Coordinates of N, CA and C in Angstrom, one line a residue:
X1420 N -31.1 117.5 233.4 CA -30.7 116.6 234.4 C -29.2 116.4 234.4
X1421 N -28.7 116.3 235.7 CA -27.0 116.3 235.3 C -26.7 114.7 235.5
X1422 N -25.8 114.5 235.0 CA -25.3 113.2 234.7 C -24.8 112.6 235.8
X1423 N -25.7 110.7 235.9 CA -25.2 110.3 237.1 C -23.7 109.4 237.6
X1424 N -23.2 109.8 238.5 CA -21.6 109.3 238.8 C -21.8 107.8 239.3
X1425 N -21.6 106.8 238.8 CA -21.5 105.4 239.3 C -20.9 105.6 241.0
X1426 N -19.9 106.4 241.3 CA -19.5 106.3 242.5 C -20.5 107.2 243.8
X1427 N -20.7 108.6 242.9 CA -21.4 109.1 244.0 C -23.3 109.2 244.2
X1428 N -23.7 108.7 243.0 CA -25.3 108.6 242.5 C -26.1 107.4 243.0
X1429 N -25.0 106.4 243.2 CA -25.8 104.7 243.4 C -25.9 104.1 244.8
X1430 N -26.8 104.5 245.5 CA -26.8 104.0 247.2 C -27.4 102.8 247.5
X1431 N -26.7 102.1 248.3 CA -27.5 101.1 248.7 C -28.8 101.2 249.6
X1432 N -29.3 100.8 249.6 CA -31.0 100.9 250.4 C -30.4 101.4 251.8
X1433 N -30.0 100.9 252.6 CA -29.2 100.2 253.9 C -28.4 101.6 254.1
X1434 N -27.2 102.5 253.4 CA -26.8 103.5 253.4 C -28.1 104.9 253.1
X1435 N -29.2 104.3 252.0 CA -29.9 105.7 252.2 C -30.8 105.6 253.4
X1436 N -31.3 104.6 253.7 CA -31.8 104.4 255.4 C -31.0 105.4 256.3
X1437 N -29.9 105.0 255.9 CA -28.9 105.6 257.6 C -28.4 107.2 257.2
X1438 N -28.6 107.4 255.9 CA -28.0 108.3 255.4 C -29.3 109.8 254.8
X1439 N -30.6 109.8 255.4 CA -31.5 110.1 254.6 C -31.6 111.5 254.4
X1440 N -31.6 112.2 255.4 CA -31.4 113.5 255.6 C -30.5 114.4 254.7
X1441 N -28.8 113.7 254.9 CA -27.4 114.1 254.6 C -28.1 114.2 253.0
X1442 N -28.9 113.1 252.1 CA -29.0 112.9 250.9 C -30.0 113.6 250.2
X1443 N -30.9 113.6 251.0 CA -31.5 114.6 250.8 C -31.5 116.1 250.5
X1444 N -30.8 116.7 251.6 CA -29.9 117.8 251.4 C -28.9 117.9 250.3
X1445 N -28.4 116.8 249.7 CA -27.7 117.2 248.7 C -28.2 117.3 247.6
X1446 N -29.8 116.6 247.7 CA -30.1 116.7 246.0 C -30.6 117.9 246.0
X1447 N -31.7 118.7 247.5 CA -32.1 119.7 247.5 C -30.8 121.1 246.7
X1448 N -29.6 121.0 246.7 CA -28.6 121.3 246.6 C -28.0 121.5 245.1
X1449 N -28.9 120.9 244.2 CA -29.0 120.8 243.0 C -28.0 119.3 242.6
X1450 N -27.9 118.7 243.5 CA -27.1 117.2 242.8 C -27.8 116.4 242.0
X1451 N -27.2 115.5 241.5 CA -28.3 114.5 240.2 C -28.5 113.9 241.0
X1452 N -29.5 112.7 240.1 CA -30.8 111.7 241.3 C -30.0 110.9 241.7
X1453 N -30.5 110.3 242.7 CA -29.6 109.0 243.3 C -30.0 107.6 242.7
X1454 N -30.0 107.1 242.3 CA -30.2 105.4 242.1 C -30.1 104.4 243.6
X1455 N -31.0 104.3 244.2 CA -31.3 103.3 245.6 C -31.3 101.6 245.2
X1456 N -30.6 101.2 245.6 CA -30.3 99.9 244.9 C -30.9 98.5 246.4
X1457 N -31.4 97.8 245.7 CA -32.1 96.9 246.5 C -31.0 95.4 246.1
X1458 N -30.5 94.8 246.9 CA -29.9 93.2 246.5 C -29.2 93.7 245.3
X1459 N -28.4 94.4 245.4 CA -27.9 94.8 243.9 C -28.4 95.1 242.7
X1460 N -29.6 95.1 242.8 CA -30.5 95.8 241.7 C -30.8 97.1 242.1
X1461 N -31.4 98.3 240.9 CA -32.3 99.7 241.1 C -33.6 99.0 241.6
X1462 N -33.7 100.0 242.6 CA -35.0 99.8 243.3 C -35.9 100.7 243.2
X1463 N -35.1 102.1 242.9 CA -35.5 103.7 242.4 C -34.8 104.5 242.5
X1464 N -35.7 105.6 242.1 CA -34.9 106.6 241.8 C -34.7 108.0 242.6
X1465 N -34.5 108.7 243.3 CA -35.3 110.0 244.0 C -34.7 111.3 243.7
X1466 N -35.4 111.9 243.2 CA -35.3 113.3 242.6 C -35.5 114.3 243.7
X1467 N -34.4 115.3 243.1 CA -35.1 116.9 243.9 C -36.6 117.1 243.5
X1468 N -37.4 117.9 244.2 CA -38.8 118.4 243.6 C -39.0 119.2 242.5
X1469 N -38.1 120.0 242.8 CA -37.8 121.2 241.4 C -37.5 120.1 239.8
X1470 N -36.5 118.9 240.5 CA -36.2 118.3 239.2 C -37.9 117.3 238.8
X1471 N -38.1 116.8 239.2 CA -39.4 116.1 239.0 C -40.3 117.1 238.4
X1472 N -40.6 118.2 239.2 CA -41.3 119.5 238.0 C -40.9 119.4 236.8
X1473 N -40.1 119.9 236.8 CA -39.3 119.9 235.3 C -39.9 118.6 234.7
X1474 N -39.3 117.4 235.0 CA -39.7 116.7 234.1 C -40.8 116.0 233.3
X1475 N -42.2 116.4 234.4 CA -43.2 116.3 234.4 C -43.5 117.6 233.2
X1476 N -43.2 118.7 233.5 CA -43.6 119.8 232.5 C -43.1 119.3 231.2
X1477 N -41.9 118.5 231.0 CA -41.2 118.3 229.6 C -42.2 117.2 228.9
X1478 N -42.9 116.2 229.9 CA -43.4 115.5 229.3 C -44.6 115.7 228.2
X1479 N -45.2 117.1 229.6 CA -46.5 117.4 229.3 C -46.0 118.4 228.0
X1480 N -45.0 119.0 227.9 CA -44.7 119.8 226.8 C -44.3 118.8 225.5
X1481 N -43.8 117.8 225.3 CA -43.4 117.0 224.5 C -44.9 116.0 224.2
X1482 N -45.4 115.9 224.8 CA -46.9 115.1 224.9 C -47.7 116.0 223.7
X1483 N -47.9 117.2 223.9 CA -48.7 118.6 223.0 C -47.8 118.3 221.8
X1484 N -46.6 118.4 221.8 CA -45.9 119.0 220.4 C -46.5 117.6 219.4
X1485 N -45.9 116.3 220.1 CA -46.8 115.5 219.3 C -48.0 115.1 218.7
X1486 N -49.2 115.4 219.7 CA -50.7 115.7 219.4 C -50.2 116.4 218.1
X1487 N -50.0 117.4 218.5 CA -50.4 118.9 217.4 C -49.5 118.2 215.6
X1488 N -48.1 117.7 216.0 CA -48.1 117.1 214.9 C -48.6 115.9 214.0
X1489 N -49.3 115.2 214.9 CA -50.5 114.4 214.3 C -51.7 114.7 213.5
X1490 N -52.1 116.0 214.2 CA -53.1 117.0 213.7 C -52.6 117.3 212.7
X1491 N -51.7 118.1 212.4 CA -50.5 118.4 211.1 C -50.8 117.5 209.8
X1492 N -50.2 116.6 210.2 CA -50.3 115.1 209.4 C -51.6 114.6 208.7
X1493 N -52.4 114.9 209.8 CA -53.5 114.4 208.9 C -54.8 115.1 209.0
X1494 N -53.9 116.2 207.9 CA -54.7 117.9 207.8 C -55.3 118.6 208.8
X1495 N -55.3 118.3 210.1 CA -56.4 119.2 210.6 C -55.6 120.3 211.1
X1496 N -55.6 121.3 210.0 CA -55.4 122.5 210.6 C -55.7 123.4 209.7
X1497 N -55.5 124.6 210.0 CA -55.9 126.0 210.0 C -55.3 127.5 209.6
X1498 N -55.6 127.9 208.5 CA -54.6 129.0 208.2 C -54.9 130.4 209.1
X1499 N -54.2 131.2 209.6 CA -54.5 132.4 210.2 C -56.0 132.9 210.6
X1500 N -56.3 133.5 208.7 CA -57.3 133.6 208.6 C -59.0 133.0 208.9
X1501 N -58.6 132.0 208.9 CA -59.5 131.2 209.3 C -59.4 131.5 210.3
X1502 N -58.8 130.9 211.3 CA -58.4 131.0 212.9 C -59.1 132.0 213.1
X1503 N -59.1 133.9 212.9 CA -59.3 134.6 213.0 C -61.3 134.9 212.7
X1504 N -61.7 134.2 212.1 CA -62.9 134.4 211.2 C -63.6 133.6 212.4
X1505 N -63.0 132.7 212.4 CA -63.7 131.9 213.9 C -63.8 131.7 215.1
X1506 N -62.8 132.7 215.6 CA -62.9 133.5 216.8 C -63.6 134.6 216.8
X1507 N -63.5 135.4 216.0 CA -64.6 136.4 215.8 C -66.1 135.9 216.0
X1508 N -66.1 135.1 215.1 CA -67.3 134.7 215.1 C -68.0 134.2 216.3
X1509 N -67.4 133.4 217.2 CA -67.4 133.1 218.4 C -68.0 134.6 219.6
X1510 N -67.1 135.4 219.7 CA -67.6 136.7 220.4 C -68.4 136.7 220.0
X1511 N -69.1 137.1 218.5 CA -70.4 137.7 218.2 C -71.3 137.1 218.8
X1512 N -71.2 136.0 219.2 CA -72.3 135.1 219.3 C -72.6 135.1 220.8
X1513 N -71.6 135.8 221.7 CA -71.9 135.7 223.4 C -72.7 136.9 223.2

């Protein structure tokens, strides 16, 4: 994700209203997210679609590595061979 510019990343609600299209196209464009600001606060955030993919996949990929290292931790795993003995074993049995 590229890094967001306080001057050009932070819209007011009111400007992305009037502005929605133009902004849109830019993020299609590969620009970083916009921050939409309500009464001077973040109100949200809006992503390209490609970017939101991504980050959704990173989660789901960082989600797994952890499971698996929990399993790790508290032995449940499996040397090769095994692995191997037990998949076999599995075909035989369809």
């Amino acid at each position: 994700m590229k890094l967001i510019s306080v001057s050009d990343d932070i819209v007011r609600i009111r400007e992305f209203k009037a502005q929605i299209s133009r902004l849109l196209r830019r993020l299609a464009n590969g620009s970083s997210p916009l921050i939409v600001t309500q009464n001077g606060r973040a109100a949200g955030v809006v992503l390209a679609p490609a970017e939101y993919d991504r980050l959704c996949y990173r989660e789901q990929l960082l989600g797994s590595v952890c499971a698996r290292a929990v399993d790790a931790n508290a032995g449940r795993v499996m040397d090769t061979a095994t692995l191997r003995e037990r998949l076999g074993e599995r075909r035989k049995a369809r």
